[in-house]
């Protein structure tokens, strides 16, 4: 990056900017990421200025050609960014004048960097929301693929991290799917409020030129035009909304990460992670560490941090634009990169997770996971639930003492606890019987889960 000093605003200044202040106030080191959106916005603005006869049509055409050539320079890695020109907007505008001469100076007519940057950030965010939504879909498809293969694989369901009741593995995966569905709904909703055009608000009050904002909005595929110029140049609530939705998404991914890490440990042994998603230890030769889920769990912190940064940045700002807002870019850019890297990592890894059904089953069989089924059985025999609960509690204590499962207790022992128990009890004490009994909508019965997967697939296909 170079430091040129051809300031675009130095008319009223009598001394050059202090070198430290120049670097301190510059944002091009990070907002260059907005370049292609800045150019898109400028092309739409120039098109409108030409069509509304605010600038001559051939000037508009020259500007558009110049901007297109600048985009090519940027794509080719040949564009020289200058800290002296402060930000992405002034770098591009200065380059335009360098390329096409004085005609380039007409571009900023009826516009300010304040409505320009608000427009760029919205275009940038909209683009990335769309990409993130696609990545979520890829991950959802991966989950469905894994779930489809495991609708009969029984594992323990947990509460308090204690074995609670048996569930099928696919049901657990579909819980993750449901979280992702809400995450994408939140992003779609947030996108509606992102997709509003600020351009035309100029510095804060609008412009005295006869602009056509609807035209600019349609050129840039914005659904709406902002309703108040002061609000449009200043508020970054849409970015806060995004980081909030992104934080919830990362919170979900961190929960999955935690489970994958636990399941991959030898103590659980429920899954194996493919070697290519793990790393070794430099000292302990036996180690295979679940680095990818650990990092995803850790990276959630960055996105939560960005949410708090943006909230704090916006808090107490008076209307309208303040330079504080330049600080919105780094947290936003970082959140987008983090979320999209984590989704990519999970999208690649999840369909390749290797489940270990025997270990899952053994853990479910070991933990008295069918105790509730036995209580429900007694209720069906006419015993009030509270009493049934007590009887089963006593039987669990007996089984613990004898180091056997409930299904291994002889009928005499069971009947001693309750005369209502007969031979048919052993059916409800099986893991298969337990999951199959929960066949209502939302339950873990294999046939219910298969229907849930089929419905989820249909919905994903429809949204393509
Ligand atoms: N780099 C600035 C930002 O990111 C652009 C807007 C500057 N506007 C101004 N009046 N100084 O917010």
Coordinates of C-alpha atoms in Angstrom, one line a residue, residues 184-421:
X184 CA -31.6 -19.7 7.8
X185 CA -35.1 -18.2 8.5
X186 CA -33.5 -15.5 10.7
X187 CA -31.0 -14.7 7.9
X188 CA -33.7 -14.5 5.3
X189 CA -35.6 -12.1 7.5
X190 CA -32.6 -10.0 8.2
X191 CA -31.9 -9.9 4.5
X192 CA -35.2 -8.1 3.9
X193 CA -34.1 -5.2 6.1
X194 CA -30.6 -5.2 4.6
X195 CA -32.0 -4.9 1.1
X196 CA -33.0 -1.2 1.4
X197 CA -31.2 1.5 -0.7
X198 CA -29.6 4.4 1.3
X199 CA -28.1 6.1 -1.8
X200 CA -29.8 9.4 -2.5
X201 CA -29.6 10.3 1.2
X202 CA -26.3 12.1 0.4
X203 CA -24.5 13.4 3.5
X204 CA -27.5 13.5 5.7
X205 CA -30.4 15.6 4.3
X206 CA -30.8 14.4 0.7
X207 CA -29.7 16.2 -2.4
X208 CA -30.8 19.2 -4.4
X209 CA -30.4 17.3 -7.7
X210 CA -33.5 15.7 -9.3
X211 CA -32.4 12.2 -8.7
X212 CA -34.3 9.0 -9.4
X213 CA -33.8 6.7 -6.4
X214 CA -36.2 4.0 -7.6
X215 CA -34.1 3.6 -10.7
X216 CA -30.9 3.1 -8.6
X217 CA -32.7 0.7 -6.4
X218 CA -33.9 -1.4 -9.4
X219 CA -30.4 -1.3 -11.0
X220 CA -28.9 -2.7 -7.7
X221 CA -31.8 -5.1 -7.0
X222 CA -32.8 -3.4 -3.8
X223 CA -36.4 -4.1 -2.8
X224 CA -37.0 -0.7 -1.2
X225 CA -35.6 2.8 -1.0
X226 CA -34.8 4.1 2.5
X227 CA -37.5 6.4 4.0
X228 CA -35.4 8.8 5.9
X229 CA -32.1 10.2 4.9
X230 CA -30.8 10.8 8.5
X231 CA -31.6 7.3 9.5
X232 CA -30.2 5.8 6.3
X233 CA -26.7 7.2 6.6
X234 CA -26.3 6.6 10.2
X235 CA -27.9 3.4 11.5
X236 CA -26.1 0.1 11.3
X237 CA -28.9 -1.9 13.0
X238 CA -29.0 -4.2 9.9
X239 CA -25.4 -5.2 10.6
X240 CA -26.2 -5.8 14.3
X241 CA -29.1 -8.0 13.2
X242 CA -26.8 -10.0 11.0
X243 CA -24.2 -10.6 13.7
X244 CA -27.0 -11.5 16.0
X245 CA -28.4 -14.1 13.6
X246 CA -24.8 -15.2 13.0
X247 CA -24.1 -15.5 16.7
X248 CA -27.1 -17.8 17.1
X249 CA -25.9 -19.9 14.2
X250 CA -22.4 -20.1 15.8
X251 CA -24.0 -21.0 19.2
X252 CA -25.7 -23.9 17.5
X253 CA -22.5 -25.0 15.7
X254 CA -20.6 -24.8 19.0
X255 CA -23.2 -27.1 20.6
X256 CA -22.8 -29.6 17.8
X257 CA -19.0 -29.3 18.2
X258 CA -19.2 -30.1 21.8
X259 CA -21.2 -33.2 21.1
X260 CA -18.9 -34.3 18.3
X261 CA -15.9 -33.9 20.6
X262 CA -17.5 -35.9 23.3
X263 CA -18.7 -38.6 21.0
X264 CA -15.3 -38.9 19.4
X265 CA -13.6 -39.5 22.7
X266 CA -12.7 -43.1 23.7
X267 CA -15.0 -42.7 26.7
X268 CA -18.1 -42.4 24.4
X269 CA -16.7 -43.9 21.2
X270 CA -20.0 -43.1 19.4
X271 CA -18.3 -41.7 16.2
X272 CA -15.0 -41.5 14.5
X273 CA -13.9 -38.4 12.7
X274 CA -12.1 -39.0 9.4
X275 CA -8.4 -38.6 9.8
X276 CA -8.3 -35.7 7.3
X277 CA -10.4 -33.6 9.7
X278 CA -8.1 -34.2 12.7
X279 CA -4.6 -33.5 13.8
X280 CA -2.0 -35.3 16.0
X281 CA -0.1 -34.3 19.0
X282 CA 3.6 -33.3 18.7
X283 CA 4.4 -35.3 21.9
X284 CA 1.7 -38.0 22.4
X285 CA 1.9 -40.4 19.4
X286 CA -1.5 -42.0 20.2
X287 CA -3.5 -38.7 19.9
X288 CA -6.0 -37.9 17.2
X289 CA -7.5 -34.6 18.1
X290 CA -10.9 -33.3 17.0
X291 CA -9.4 -29.9 16.0
X292 CA -12.1 -28.9 13.5
X293 CA -15.0 -29.0 16.0
X294 CA -12.9 -27.6 18.7
X295 CA -12.0 -24.6 16.5
X296 CA -15.6 -24.1 15.4
X297 CA -16.6 -24.1 19.1
X298 CA -13.8 -21.6 19.8
X299 CA -14.6 -19.4 16.8
X300 CA -18.1 -18.8 18.0
X301 CA -16.4 -16.4 20.5
X302 CA -15.3 -14.1 17.7
X303 CA -18.8 -13.7 16.3
X304 CA -20.4 -13.1 19.7
X305 CA -17.6 -10.5 20.2
X306 CA -18.5 -8.8 16.9
X307 CA -22.1 -8.6 17.9
X308 CA -21.1 -6.8 21.2
X309 CA -18.7 -4.6 19.3
X310 CA -21.3 -3.4 16.9
X311 CA -23.9 -2.8 19.6
X312 CA -21.5 -0.8 21.6
X313 CA -20.3 1.1 18.5
X314 CA -23.9 2.2 17.7
X315 CA -25.0 2.9 21.3
X316 CA -25.4 6.6 22.1
X317 CA -24.4 7.9 18.6
X318 CA -26.3 11.0 17.8
X319 CA -27.8 11.4 14.3
X320 CA -26.6 11.4 11.7
X321 CA -23.3 9.9 10.3
X322 CA -20.3 9.8 12.7
X323 CA -16.9 8.5 11.9
X324 CA -17.4 5.9 14.6
X325 CA -19.2 3.9 12.0
X326 CA -16.0 3.2 10.1
X327 CA -15.4 0.7 12.9
X328 CA -18.4 -1.4 11.7
X329 CA -16.4 -3.1 8.9
X330 CA -13.9 -5.2 10.7
X331 CA -16.3 -7.0 13.0
X332 CA -18.7 -7.5 10.1
X333 CA -16.1 -8.8 7.7
X334 CA -14.7 -11.0 10.4
X335 CA -18.1 -12.5 11.3
X336 CA -18.9 -13.3 7.7
X337 CA -15.5 -15.0 7.2
X338 CA -15.8 -16.9 10.4
X339 CA -19.3 -18.1 9.8
X340 CA -18.6 -19.1 6.3
X341 CA -15.4 -20.9 7.2
X342 CA -17.1 -22.8 10.0
X343 CA -20.0 -23.8 7.7
X344 CA -17.6 -25.0 5.1
X345 CA -15.7 -27.1 7.6
X346 CA -18.9 -28.7 8.9
X347 CA -20.3 -29.1 5.5
X348 CA -17.3 -31.1 4.4
X349 CA -16.9 -33.0 7.6
X350 CA -20.4 -34.0 8.8
X351 CA -21.4 -36.3 5.9
X352 CA -18.1 -38.1 6.5
X353 CA -18.5 -38.7 10.2
X354 CA -18.3 -42.5 10.9
X355 CA -21.0 -43.5 13.4
X356 CA -20.3 -46.5 15.7
X357 CA -23.8 -48.0 16.2
X358 CA -22.6 -50.8 18.5
X359 CA -21.1 -48.4 21.0
X360 CA -24.2 -46.2 20.9
X361 CA -26.5 -49.2 21.5
X362 CA -24.4 -50.5 24.3
X363 CA -24.4 -47.1 26.1
X364 CA -28.2 -46.9 25.7
X365 CA -28.6 -50.5 27.0
X366 CA -26.4 -49.8 30.0
X367 CA -28.1 -46.7 31.3
X368 CA -31.7 -47.9 32.3
X369 CA -32.9 -45.9 29.3
X370 CA -36.2 -47.8 29.2
X371 CA -37.2 -47.0 32.8
X372 CA -39.8 -44.5 31.7
X373 CA -41.2 -47.2 29.3
X374 CA -41.7 -49.5 32.3
X375 CA -43.4 -46.7 34.3
X376 CA -45.7 -46.0 31.2
X377 CA -46.4 -49.7 31.0
X378 CA -47.6 -49.7 34.7
X379 CA -49.8 -46.7 34.0
X380 CA -51.4 -48.6 31.1
X381 CA -52.1 -51.4 33.7
X382 CA -54.0 -48.8 35.8
X383 CA -51.4 -47.6 38.3
X384 CA -51.1 -43.8 38.8
X385 CA -47.9 -42.4 37.2
X386 CA -46.4 -41.2 40.5
X387 CA -46.7 -44.7 42.0
X388 CA -45.4 -46.3 38.9
X389 CA -42.4 -44.0 39.0
X390 CA -41.7 -45.1 42.5
X391 CA -42.0 -48.8 41.7
X392 CA -39.6 -48.5 38.8
X393 CA -37.2 -46.5 40.9
X394 CA -37.0 -49.4 43.3
X395 CA -36.5 -51.9 40.4
X396 CA -33.7 -49.7 39.1
X397 CA -32.0 -49.8 42.5
X398 CA -32.3 -53.6 42.5
X399 CA -30.8 -53.8 39.0
X400 CA -27.9 -51.5 40.0
X401 CA -27.3 -53.8 43.0
X402 CA -27.3 -56.9 40.8
X403 CA -25.4 -55.1 38.0
X404 CA -27.9 -56.0 35.3
X405 CA -30.3 -54.1 33.0
X406 CA -34.0 -53.9 33.8
X407 CA -34.7 -56.3 30.9
X408 CA -32.5 -58.8 32.6
X409 CA -34.4 -58.9 35.9
X410 CA -36.4 -62.2 36.2
X411 CA -40.2 -61.9 36.1
X412 CA -40.5 -63.0 39.7
X413 CA -38.4 -60.0 40.8
X414 CA -40.5 -57.6 38.7
X415 CA -43.7 -59.1 40.0
X416 CA -42.5 -58.7 43.6
X417 CA -42.4 -55.0 42.9
X418 CA -45.8 -54.9 41.2
X419 CA -48.3 -57.6 40.8
X420 CA -49.6 -55.8 37.6
X421 CA -46.5 -56.8 35.7

